[in-house]
Short mmCIF file of C-alpha atoms and ligand atoms in Angstrom, two decimals:
data_model
loop_
_atom_site.label_atom_id
_atom_site.label_comp_id
_atom_site.label_asym_id
_atom_site.label_seq_id
_atom_site.Cartn_x
_atom_site.Cartn_y
_atom_site.Cartn_z
CA UNK A 24 112.30 201.87 -14.76
CA UNK A 25 111.36 198.82 -15.59
CA UNK A 26 112.12 197.20 -12.60
CA UNK A 27 110.45 199.54 -10.13
CA UNK A 28 108.90 198.24 -7.29
CA UNK A 29 106.15 199.87 -5.37
CA UNK A 30 104.77 199.62 -2.09
CA UNK A 31 101.70 200.86 -0.70
CA UNK A 32 101.01 201.99 2.80
CA UNK A 33 97.29 201.73 3.68
CA UNK A 34 95.45 202.52 6.98
CA UNK A 35 93.05 200.50 9.48
CA UNK A 36 90.60 201.37 12.41
CA UNK A 37 91.83 204.92 12.61
CA UNK A 38 93.91 207.83 11.08
CA UNK A 39 96.61 209.26 13.02
CA UNK A 40 98.30 205.99 13.77
CA UNK A 41 101.34 207.27 11.55
CA UNK A 42 101.07 205.90 7.84
CA UNK A 43 103.77 208.85 6.88
CA UNK A 44 106.23 207.95 9.48
CA UNK A 45 106.19 204.82 8.87
CA UNK A 46 106.36 205.45 5.36
CA UNK A 47 109.41 207.65 5.69
CA UNK A 48 110.86 205.13 8.42
CA UNK A 49 111.12 202.28 5.53
CA UNK A 50 112.26 204.25 2.85
CA UNK A 51 115.23 205.68 5.15
CA UNK A 52 116.31 201.87 6.04
CA UNK A 53 115.72 201.12 2.53
CA UNK A 54 117.91 204.09 1.35
CA UNK A 55 120.81 202.83 3.91
CA UNK A 56 120.66 199.68 2.31
CA UNK A 57 121.52 201.75 -0.74
CA UNK A 58 118.10 201.78 -2.81
CA UNK A 59 117.32 204.97 -4.06
CA UNK A 60 113.37 205.52 -2.87
CA UNK A 61 111.07 208.04 -2.89
CA UNK A 62 107.80 208.97 -1.17
CA UNK A 63 104.45 209.78 -2.65
CA UNK A 64 100.94 210.39 -1.05
CA UNK A 65 97.54 210.11 -2.52
CA UNK A 66 95.16 212.16 -0.48
CA UNK A 67 91.37 211.58 -1.03
CA UNK A 68 89.82 214.85 -0.97
CA UNK A 69 88.31 216.92 -3.85
CA UNK A 70 90.66 220.00 -3.15
CA UNK A 71 93.20 220.58 -6.17
CA UNK A 72 96.04 221.08 -3.63
CA UNK A 73 96.12 221.60 0.51
CA UNK A 74 96.91 225.38 -0.49
CA UNK A 75 93.14 226.33 0.26
CA UNK A 76 92.57 224.16 3.12
CA UNK A 77 92.45 225.63 6.68
CA UNK A 78 95.62 224.53 8.74
CA UNK A 79 92.65 223.55 11.20
CA UNK A 80 91.41 221.19 9.38
CA UNK A 81 95.08 219.74 7.83
CA UNK A 82 97.65 221.20 9.49
CA UNK A 83 100.93 222.87 7.86
CA UNK A 84 100.94 223.05 3.96
CA UNK A 85 104.48 222.07 3.03
CA UNK A 86 105.65 223.38 -0.03
CA UNK A 87 108.22 221.49 -2.11
CA UNK A 88 110.99 223.20 -4.32
CA UNK A 89 109.25 223.12 -7.54
CA UNK A 90 106.33 225.56 -5.93
CA UNK A 91 103.58 222.47 -5.36
CA UNK A 92 101.82 223.26 -2.35
CA UNK A 93 101.47 219.61 -0.82
CA UNK A 94 100.44 217.27 2.32
CA UNK A 95 102.40 217.55 5.56
CA UNK A 96 103.51 213.70 4.95
CA UNK A 97 105.68 215.38 2.39
CA UNK A 98 107.88 217.15 4.96
CA UNK A 99 108.31 214.15 6.86
CA UNK A 100 109.55 212.42 3.35
CA UNK A 101 112.03 214.83 3.20
CA UNK A 102 113.31 215.53 6.48
CA UNK A 103 113.54 211.11 6.91
CA UNK A 104 115.03 210.64 3.27
CA UNK A 105 117.21 214.26 3.06
CA UNK A 106 116.14 214.29 -0.38
CA UNK A 107 113.53 216.71 -2.57
CA UNK A 108 110.15 215.97 -3.36
CA UNK A 109 108.33 217.49 -5.64
CA UNK A 110 104.66 218.06 -7.39
CA UNK A 111 104.51 214.31 -8.52
CA UNK A 112 104.89 213.20 -4.89
CA UNK A 113 101.53 214.35 -4.16
CA UNK A 114 98.44 213.86 -5.66
CA UNK A 115 94.41 214.42 -4.49
CA UNK A 116 91.21 213.29 -5.80
CA UNK A 117 90.91 216.40 -7.08
CA UNK A 118 93.90 216.94 -9.31
CA UNK A 119 93.32 212.81 -10.95
CA UNK A 120 89.65 213.98 -11.76
CA UNK A 121 90.65 217.16 -12.98
CA UNK A 122 93.22 215.93 -15.19
CA UNK A 123 90.61 212.98 -16.65
CA UNK A 124 87.47 215.84 -16.83
CA UNK A 125 89.98 217.99 -19.13
CA UNK A 126 90.77 214.66 -21.49
CA UNK A 127 87.10 214.25 -21.83
CA UNK A 128 86.50 217.66 -23.34
CA UNK A 129 89.59 217.38 -25.19
CA UNK A 130 88.26 214.64 -27.22
CA UNK A 131 90.64 212.02 -25.82
CA UNK A 132 87.85 209.47 -24.85
CA UNK A 133 85.69 210.21 -27.60
CA UNK A 134 82.33 207.61 -27.98
CA UNK A 135 83.49 206.23 -24.76
CA UNK A 136 81.25 206.29 -21.02
CA UNK A 137 84.19 208.22 -18.90
CA UNK A 138 84.16 206.06 -15.34
CA UNK A 139 85.51 205.71 -12.34
CA UNK A 140 87.00 201.98 -13.88
CA UNK A 141 89.15 202.22 -15.86
CA UNK A 142 89.61 206.18 -16.04
CA UNK A 143 89.74 207.47 -12.67
CA UNK A 144 92.15 204.17 -11.75
CA UNK A 145 94.21 204.07 -15.02
CA UNK A 146 95.02 207.93 -14.28
CA UNK A 147 95.79 206.72 -10.48
CA UNK A 148 98.26 204.06 -11.75
CA UNK A 149 99.50 206.79 -14.25
CA UNK A 150 100.37 209.16 -11.15
CA UNK A 151 102.18 206.12 -9.74
CA UNK A 152 103.84 205.03 -11.90
CA UNK A 153 105.34 208.39 -13.22
CA UNK A 154 107.29 208.33 -10.95
CA UNK A 155 108.77 204.91 -11.71
CA UNK A 156 109.14 205.92 -15.14
CA UNK A 157 111.39 208.49 -14.64
CA UNK A 158 114.54 205.77 -13.98
CA UNK A 159 115.65 207.15 -11.10
CA UNK A 160 113.92 205.30 -8.84
CA UNK A 161 114.72 201.45 -7.86
CA UNK A 162 111.11 201.57 -5.36
CA UNK A 163 108.46 204.04 -5.26
CA UNK A 164 106.61 204.46 -1.58
CA UNK A 165 102.96 205.11 -2.15
CA UNK A 166 100.96 206.69 1.20
CA UNK A 167 97.45 205.76 0.57
CA UNK A 168 95.59 208.86 2.73
CA UNK A 169 92.60 208.40 4.71
CA UNK A 170 91.05 204.88 6.59
CA UNK A 171 90.36 201.70 4.36
CA UNK A 172 86.24 201.47 4.82
CA UNK A 173 86.38 205.05 3.57
CA UNK A 174 84.18 206.06 0.38
CA UNK A 175 86.43 208.42 -0.45
CA UNK A 176 89.61 206.17 -0.88
CA UNK A 177 87.92 203.60 -2.80
CA UNK A 178 89.26 204.10 -6.43
CA UNK A 179 92.87 204.32 -4.41
CA UNK A 180 92.34 201.02 -3.06
CA UNK A 181 91.19 199.47 -6.67
CA UNK A 182 94.07 201.02 -8.06
CA UNK A 183 96.14 198.95 -5.92
CA UNK A 184 94.04 195.82 -6.63
CA UNK A 185 94.71 196.31 -9.93
CA UNK A 186 98.67 197.07 -10.08
CA UNK A 187 99.33 193.81 -8.13
CA UNK A 188 97.31 192.08 -10.45
CA UNK A 189 99.31 193.38 -13.31
CA UNK A 190 102.92 193.41 -11.44
CA UNK A 191 102.49 190.81 -9.21
CA UNK A 192 105.79 190.63 -6.96
CA UNK A 193 106.70 193.47 -7.75
CA UNK A 194 103.94 195.15 -5.87
CA UNK A 195 103.22 195.13 -1.83
CA UNK A 196 100.57 196.16 0.08
CA UNK A 197 101.69 197.19 3.94
CA UNK A 198 99.04 197.74 5.48
CA UNK A 199 98.76 199.64 9.24
CA UNK A 200 96.54 199.31 11.79
CA UNK A 201 96.00 199.64 16.00
CA UNK A 202 96.12 197.25 18.51
CA UNK A 203 94.29 198.79 21.13
CA UNK A 204 95.21 198.11 25.09
CA UNK A 205 91.85 197.16 27.59
CA UNK A 206 93.57 199.06 30.51
CA UNK A 207 90.08 197.44 32.33
CA UNK A 208 91.01 193.77 31.42
CA UNK A 209 94.75 194.48 30.69
CA UNK A 210 94.13 193.16 27.25
CA UNK A 211 95.69 194.10 23.73
CA UNK A 212 92.69 193.52 21.08
CA UNK A 213 93.32 192.49 18.07
CA UNK A 214 89.66 192.31 16.78
CA UNK A 215 89.80 195.43 14.61
CA UNK A 216 93.34 195.04 13.03
CA UNK A 217 90.83 191.84 11.56
CA UNK A 218 88.08 193.51 10.80
CA UNK A 219 90.43 196.49 8.91
CA UNK A 220 92.10 192.97 6.84
CA UNK A 221 88.84 192.15 6.09
CA UNK A 222 87.25 195.07 5.09
CA UNK A 223 90.95 195.42 2.66
CA UNK A 224 90.20 191.92 1.25
CA UNK A 225 86.71 192.57 0.57
CA UNK A 226 88.14 195.46 -1.83
CA UNK A 227 90.19 192.43 -3.15
CA UNK A 228 93.61 193.35 -1.94
CA UNK A 229 95.32 190.83 0.72
CA UNK A 230 98.08 193.06 2.57
CA UNK A 231 101.48 191.02 2.72
CA UNK A 232 102.89 193.30 5.93
CA UNK A 233 100.94 193.96 9.11
CA UNK A 234 102.15 196.66 11.44
CA UNK A 235 100.41 197.09 14.64
CA UNK A 236 100.55 200.22 16.09
CA UNK A 237 100.76 199.40 20.21
CA UNK A 238 101.12 200.81 23.45
CA UNK A 239 103.26 197.32 24.44
CA UNK A 240 104.85 194.71 23.74
CA UNK A 241 102.80 192.29 21.21
CA UNK A 242 103.75 188.72 22.17
CA UNK A 243 104.25 186.01 20.24
CA UNK A 244 100.55 184.40 20.53
CA UNK A 245 99.27 187.91 19.61
CA UNK A 246 101.44 187.52 16.42
CA UNK A 247 100.52 184.38 15.41
CA UNK A 248 96.92 184.57 16.08
CA UNK A 249 96.94 188.15 14.07
CA UNK A 250 98.98 186.17 10.91
CA UNK A 251 96.15 183.67 10.84
CA UNK A 252 93.43 185.31 10.92
CA UNK A 253 94.25 187.82 8.64
CA UNK A 254 96.99 184.89 6.09
CA UNK A 255 99.94 186.61 6.71
CA UNK A 256 103.30 185.34 6.94
CA UNK A 257 104.23 185.74 11.32
CA UNK A 258 107.42 187.22 9.70
CA UNK A 259 104.93 190.20 8.15
CA UNK A 260 103.22 190.76 11.37
CA UNK A 261 105.63 193.93 13.03
CA UNK A 262 105.07 195.97 15.83
CA UNK A 263 104.96 199.54 15.94
CA UNK A 264 105.26 200.63 19.81
CA UNK A 265 105.25 203.80 21.14
CA UNK A 266 108.60 205.70 21.21
CA UNK A 267 109.57 209.00 22.64
CA UNK A 268 110.99 210.72 19.03
CA UNK A 269 109.25 210.05 15.72
CA UNK A 270 113.47 209.72 14.61
CA UNK A 271 113.59 206.48 16.44
CA UNK A 272 110.86 204.80 14.31
CA UNK A 273 113.69 203.64 11.47
CA UNK A 274 115.41 201.58 14.17
CA UNK A 275 112.20 200.27 15.79
CA UNK A 276 111.29 198.65 12.52
CA UNK A 277 114.88 197.49 11.61
CA UNK A 278 114.49 195.54 14.78
CA UNK A 279 111.48 194.26 13.38
CA UNK A 280 113.03 193.12 10.11
CA UNK A 281 110.78 195.38 8.11
CA UNK A 282 113.59 196.14 5.89
CA UNK A 283 114.05 192.57 5.17
CA UNK A 284 110.76 190.96 5.17
CA UNK A 285 109.67 193.95 2.45
CA UNK A 286 113.43 193.25 0.33
CA UNK A 287 112.72 189.34 0.55
CA UNK A 288 109.11 189.67 -0.87
CA UNK A 289 109.57 192.07 -3.93
CA UNK A 290 112.45 189.27 -4.79
CA UNK A 291 115.20 192.14 -4.17
CA UNK A 292 118.56 191.62 -2.96
CA UNK A 293 119.15 192.39 1.09
CA UNK A 294 122.56 193.94 0.31
CA UNK A 295 124.37 194.96 3.95
CA UNK A 296 123.13 196.05 6.45
CA UNK A 297 121.72 199.70 6.76
CA UNK A 298 124.17 202.45 6.63
CA UNK A 299 122.83 204.73 9.75
CA UNK A 300 125.86 206.47 11.41
CA UNK A 301 124.86 210.02 10.93
CA UNK A 302 121.53 208.78 11.48
CA UNK A 303 122.22 207.49 14.93
CA UNK A 304 124.87 210.21 15.81
CA UNK A 305 121.77 212.63 15.29
CA UNK A 306 119.90 210.32 17.51
CA UNK A 307 122.86 210.44 19.91
CA UNK A 308 122.61 214.03 20.43
CA UNK A 309 119.14 214.56 20.55
CA UNK A 310 118.58 212.20 23.45
CA UNK A 311 121.73 213.75 25.42
CA UNK A 312 121.17 217.75 25.13
CA UNK A 313 123.78 219.58 27.66
CA UNK A 314 121.48 222.63 27.67
CA UNK A 315 117.49 223.74 27.45
CA UNK A 316 115.87 226.35 25.67
CA UNK A 317 112.77 227.65 25.72
CA UNK A 318 111.30 229.34 22.16
CA UNK A 319 108.37 231.11 21.90
CA UNK A 320 106.17 230.33 19.22
CA UNK A 321 103.77 233.17 18.15
CA UNK A 322 100.79 232.05 16.09
CA UNK A 323 97.27 231.96 15.41
CA UNK A 324 97.15 228.06 14.74
CA UNK A 325 98.48 227.26 17.89
CA UNK A 326 96.04 224.59 19.17
CA UNK A 327 96.85 222.01 16.33
CA UNK A 328 100.73 222.07 16.38
CA UNK A 329 100.61 220.37 12.90
CA UNK A 330 99.52 223.55 11.41
CA UNK A 331 103.80 224.38 12.34
CA UNK A 332 104.62 220.86 11.98
CA UNK A 333 108.31 221.54 9.92
CA UNK A 334 109.31 225.09 12.51
CA UNK A 335 108.54 222.35 15.07
CA UNK A 336 110.92 219.69 13.59
CA UNK A 337 113.22 222.37 12.54
CA UNK A 338 113.77 223.19 16.01
CA UNK A 339 114.34 220.01 17.36
CA UNK A 340 116.97 219.29 14.38
CA UNK A 341 119.00 222.59 15.59
CA UNK A 342 118.42 221.37 19.15
CA UNK A 343 120.02 218.36 18.59
CA UNK A 344 123.04 220.42 16.48
CA UNK A 345 123.51 222.36 19.89
CA UNK A 346 123.26 219.69 22.52
CA UNK A 347 119.80 221.50 23.84
CA UNK A 348 116.54 220.64 24.54
CA UNK A 349 114.17 223.29 22.67
CA UNK A 350 110.93 223.61 24.62
CA UNK A 351 108.37 225.74 22.54
CA UNK A 352 105.84 227.79 24.56
CA UNK A 353 102.87 227.78 21.95
CA UNK A 354 101.67 231.17 22.28
CA UNK A 355 98.20 232.09 20.58
CA UNK A 356 99.01 235.56 18.79
CA UNK A 357 94.87 236.53 19.56
CA UNK A 358 96.06 236.45 23.58
CA UNK A 359 99.36 239.21 23.58
CA UNK A 360 97.32 242.65 24.65
CA UNK A 361 99.32 245.63 24.73
CA UNK A 362 99.13 245.14 28.55
CA UNK A 363 100.12 241.67 29.30
CA UNK A 364 103.35 240.94 26.35
CA UNK A 365 105.56 241.35 29.06
CA UNK A 366 104.32 239.07 31.27
CA UNK A 367 103.42 236.13 28.15
CA UNK A 368 107.05 236.64 26.70
CA UNK A 369 108.68 236.73 29.70
CA UNK A 370 111.25 234.30 30.35
CA UNK A 371 111.96 232.79 26.53
CA UNK A 372 115.40 232.65 25.12
CA UNK A 373 114.01 233.68 21.78
CA UNK A 374 110.77 234.38 19.85
CA UNK A 375 109.04 233.02 16.53
CA UNK A 376 106.67 234.88 14.88
CA UNK A 377 105.49 231.81 12.56
CA UNK A 378 103.80 232.68 8.73
CA UNK A 379 100.12 233.55 8.04
CA UNK A 380 97.52 234.96 6.17
CA UNK A 381 94.85 237.20 6.65
CA UNK A 382 94.57 240.22 9.67
CA UNK A 383 93.39 238.10 12.79
CA UNK A 384 96.01 237.73 15.38
CA UNK A 385 97.86 240.43 13.97
CA UNK A 386 98.45 243.41 16.88
CA UNK A 387 99.90 239.90 18.77
CA UNK A 388 102.35 239.45 16.12
CA UNK A 389 103.75 242.93 16.28
CA UNK A 390 103.70 243.08 19.82
CA UNK A 391 105.52 239.97 20.13
CA UNK A 392 108.09 241.00 17.64
CA UNK A 393 108.05 244.90 19.69
CA UNK A 394 108.80 243.02 22.53
CA UNK A 395 111.89 241.28 20.90
CA UNK A 396 113.27 244.11 19.78
CA UNK A 397 113.08 246.08 22.65
CA UNK A 398 114.17 243.77 24.92
CA UNK A 399 117.40 242.17 23.08
CA UNK A 400 115.49 238.69 22.69
CA UNK A 401 116.47 236.38 19.83
CA UNK A 402 113.46 236.90 17.15
CA UNK A 403 113.18 234.89 13.95
CA UNK A 404 110.69 236.03 11.76
CA UNK A 405 109.62 234.02 8.89
CA UNK A 406 107.13 235.00 6.47
CA UNK A 407 104.52 237.06 7.68
CA UNK A 408 106.79 236.79 10.86
CA UNK A 409 109.08 239.01 9.05
CA UNK A 410 106.18 241.17 7.33
CA UNK A 411 105.32 242.13 11.10
CA UNK A 412 108.70 242.93 12.20
CA UNK A 413 109.00 245.29 9.57
CA UNK A 414 105.54 246.96 9.93
CA UNK A 415 106.44 247.27 14.13
CA UNK A 416 109.57 249.02 13.07
CA UNK A 417 107.78 251.21 10.76
CA UNK A 418 105.24 252.12 13.54
CA UNK A 419 107.54 252.55 16.37
CA UNK A 420 110.76 253.28 15.07
CA UNK A 421 110.43 255.55 11.87
CA UNK A 422 106.96 256.60 13.40
CA UNK A 423 105.21 256.00 10.54
CA UNK A 424 101.85 255.20 12.57
CA UNK A 425 99.53 253.38 10.48
CA UNK A 426 101.86 251.72 8.49
CA UNK A 427 100.79 248.22 7.43
CA UNK A 428 100.70 245.52 5.16
CA UNK A 429 98.18 246.23 1.88
CA UNK A 430 96.86 242.88 3.00
CA UNK A 431 95.37 243.94 6.49
CA UNK A 432 94.91 247.61 5.65
CA UNK A 433 94.30 248.42 1.76
CA UNK A 434 93.91 252.02 2.20
CA UNK A 435 97.39 252.64 4.88
CA UNK A 436 99.36 255.65 4.28
CA UNK A 437 102.52 253.48 4.46
CA UNK A 438 102.37 250.32 2.39
CA UNK A 439 105.63 248.89 3.84
CA UNK A 440 104.31 245.49 2.90
CA UNK A 441 102.86 245.89 -0.20
CA UNK A 442 101.92 243.56 -3.84
CA UNK A 443 104.32 244.01 -6.43
CA UNK A 444 102.65 246.01 -9.57
CA UNK A 445 102.48 243.52 -11.47
CA UNK A 446 100.55 241.16 -9.31
CA UNK A 447 97.78 243.51 -8.59
CA UNK A 448 94.74 243.29 -10.81
CA UNK A 449 94.75 238.94 -10.55
CA UNK A 450 91.97 237.53 -8.73
CA UNK A 451 92.48 233.56 -9.34
CA UNK A 452 93.89 232.68 -5.67
CA UNK A 453 96.98 231.41 -6.18
CA UNK A 454 97.41 233.25 -9.18
CA UNK A 455 99.55 235.60 -7.49
CA UNK A 456 101.65 233.72 -5.08
CA UNK A 457 105.15 233.22 -4.99
CA UNK A 458 105.77 229.64 -4.66
CA UNK A 459 108.80 227.33 -4.56
CA UNK A 460 112.86 227.76 -4.34
CA UNK A 461 114.28 231.28 -5.35
CA UNK A 462 117.28 232.58 -4.72
CA UNK A 463 118.94 234.77 -2.58
CA UNK A 464 122.11 236.55 -2.56
CA UNK A 465 123.36 237.35 1.08
CA UNK A 466 124.77 241.09 0.65
CA UNK A 467 125.82 241.50 3.59
CA UNK A 468 129.06 239.48 5.54
CA UNK A 469 128.36 241.26 8.71
CA UNK A 470 125.05 239.55 9.12
CA UNK A 471 123.76 236.69 11.16
CA UNK A 472 122.48 234.86 8.23
CA UNK A 473 126.35 235.26 6.32
CA UNK A 474 127.49 233.86 9.76
CA UNK A 475 124.49 230.70 9.98
CA UNK A 476 125.14 230.19 6.26
CA UNK A 477 128.66 230.64 5.07
CA UNK A 478 127.63 231.07 1.58
CA UNK A 479 126.40 234.40 -0.26
CA UNK A 480 123.75 232.67 -2.83
CA UNK A 481 121.31 230.55 -1.10
CA UNK A 482 118.07 229.28 -2.64
CA UNK A 483 114.99 229.25 0.07
CA UNK A 484 111.41 227.93 -0.72
CA UNK A 485 108.17 230.94 -0.87
CA UNK A 486 104.79 230.75 0.09
CA UNK A 487 103.42 234.28 -0.30
CA UNK A 488 101.79 237.52 -2.11
CA UNK A 489 103.08 240.23 -0.86
CA UNK A 490 106.62 241.81 -0.35
CA UNK A 491 109.07 244.61 1.15
CA UNK A 492 108.22 247.46 -0.07
CA UNK A 493 112.11 249.04 -1.34
CA UNK A 494 110.58 252.69 -1.65
CA UNK A 495 110.78 252.46 2.16
CA UNK A 496 114.19 250.83 2.00
CA UNK A 497 116.65 253.38 3.04
CA UNK A 498 114.30 254.93 5.70
CA UNK A 499 114.96 251.90 7.18
CA UNK A 500 118.74 251.49 6.75
CA UNK A 501 119.21 254.90 8.41
CA UNK A 502 116.84 253.90 11.30
CA UNK A 503 118.93 250.58 12.09
CA UNK A 504 117.19 247.74 10.21
CA UNK A 505 119.25 246.64 7.12
CA UNK A 506 117.97 244.54 3.96
CA UNK A 507 120.76 241.29 4.14
CA UNK A 508 119.14 238.98 1.58
CA UNK A 509 117.80 240.25 -1.61
CA UNK A 510 116.71 238.40 -4.74
CA UNK A 511 118.96 239.00 -7.57
CA UNK A 512 117.01 239.06 -10.44
CA UNK A 513 113.99 241.19 -8.95
CA UNK A 514 115.85 243.24 -6.25
CA UNK A 515 113.05 241.62 -4.25
CA UNK A 516 113.88 241.60 -0.19
CA UNK A 517 113.96 238.24 1.34
CA UNK A 518 116.13 239.13 4.70
CA UNK A 519 115.53 242.24 6.85
CA UNK A 520 118.30 242.03 10.20
CA UNK A 521 118.82 244.74 13.09
CA UNK A 522 122.17 244.81 12.85
CA UNK A 523 122.30 246.58 16.85
CA UNK A 524 120.12 243.81 18.26
CA UNK A 525 121.49 240.51 19.60
CA UNK A 526 119.88 238.12 16.71
CA UNK A 527 116.86 239.78 15.25
CA UNK A 528 115.99 237.82 11.73
CA UNK A 529 112.78 238.02 9.31
CA UNK A 530 113.13 236.06 6.42
CA UNK A 531 110.40 236.36 3.60
CA UNK A 532 110.80 232.81 2.70
CA UNK A 533 110.51 229.79 4.61
CA UNK A 534 113.23 228.05 6.10
CA UNK A 535 111.87 225.19 8.02
CA UNK A 536 110.77 223.32 4.29
CA UNK A 537 114.41 222.74 4.19
CA UNK A 538 115.64 221.21 7.44
CA UNK A 539 116.07 218.10 7.61
CA UNK A 540 118.12 215.24 10.04
CA UNK A 541 121.02 214.76 8.22
CA UNK A 542 120.94 218.57 7.28
CA UNK A 543 119.43 221.22 9.94
CA UNK A 544 118.44 224.55 8.62
CA UNK A 545 121.45 226.76 9.45
CA UNK A 546 119.47 229.84 10.10
CA UNK A 547 117.76 227.55 12.85
CA UNK A 548 121.09 225.75 14.09
CA UNK A 549 122.35 229.90 14.79
CA UNK A 550 119.07 231.13 16.41
CA UNK A 551 119.51 228.30 18.67
CA UNK A 552 122.79 229.04 19.65
CA UNK A 553 122.03 232.67 20.33
CA UNK A 554 119.13 231.68 21.81
CA UNK A 555 121.16 229.43 24.20
CA UNK A 556 123.58 232.42 25.60
CA UNK A 557 120.10 234.37 26.00
N1 LIG B 26 100.50 236.75 4.36
C1 LIG B 26 101.11 237.21 3.62
C2 LIG B 26 101.97 236.94 2.22
O1 LIG B 26 100.95 236.67 1.39
C3 LIG B 26 102.93 236.20 4.19
C4 LIG B 26 102.59 234.67 3.79
C5 LIG B 26 103.42 233.42 4.85
O2 LIG B 26 103.60 233.87 5.83
N2 LIG B 26 103.33 232.56 4.18
O3 LIG B 26 102.76 237.63 1.89
#
């Protein structure tokens, strides 16, 4: 769309200030005023996507409907906007270079020296404008990963400078910085912000709006000082104070008139006040729980909660729907041993075994599934968590002693979880992954999932290689574990349940990628509902 406006969000002083939440909150306010908005993340690392990154380094890998493995900020974008993102919403330096190098090899630049400026910056701008060119969006918000001053984000900042030069007031730059509080003197300090704006100015970019992260109210005097030193209008110096839930941030930004300021600067009509009734209703529920539930989240990356961001947020959404405050007990799978499982898992209202790859922590996960099954504790197994429940059932109910996934033990006598025939022999990582949305038919109306969805066909997102081995299905069903969700095209098992249990559901897909504030995921909602009765 020729009139598409582009907003860039850059970060200064430190990382982890919440650029993703700021971008999502602004997008939410603009959407609530009737604008169509999407958010994009540019990541400065060389990996093609975060699919191959260790969650300890980068948190969860979020998967979009079209099967892109992306940065976890895209999860925030979807949860706030209640709209799907796609591969085009996350671009890495690796992807940019790959595309330019492919063009060079094809001869597209024949005779030319291929350089960062203009070739890399042109490719960056192409990726940004691509979202605008679809004619779907009035506003594209692009979050630049990293912190201003990093060498690796320079080509991105240079592209922002060029876009501002080319498109004038159709482009706006918001710079998010930190105003630290010095307890010793009881003062808020603006110097880091001044320096960070200076670093941005050195690259030719004048921010239009400054958002100041702070633990204390920033008074008018400080705002005036920042405005003067940074050439930003006083109305465009905005504070972002710490809040108890990220879902309060849009309202805080509205109090600061961020949306008005942005629309004015972009020359767009202000329209009516944002329509946030549903959002506010969610917040009322979230903040006024009438019950509490403790859910055990068993995984091998629990030291870094960001590794399970979407699951944690899905529990927040589902908790609010049930007027229940959900407390997560983060349980490291390697800490669960045969001798202590009862003690570690005692008192939980429900247990989730998280997705994962590789052997580490498997024994503890299997013990957690066993504990839930034997003690009638509501169980939600997600992806590997479903596979774990299947392995546990084989070993302890079907008495197939060495039953396993061939991912963990390629030589097992009983590969109850295995690769599909056509995947075998492919070695390229990523080449064998089932990624993105696939259809799932609910084949039993007597199931927990039918009760939750109230639908016979759903679409859910996947990220895995291994599958339930249908050669064993009859044995499972005879012994009381049933396949209740099936891929209609391939017959692959998508959902396993134990009908004799209070609530025991294993899903091969990732429901957490689809839960949003306005559409909490039915499986999580039903899981919490049943955990509450526990
Ligand atoms: N490692 C398992 C597989 O590849 C599960 C993956 C996951 O939990 N996302 O099938």
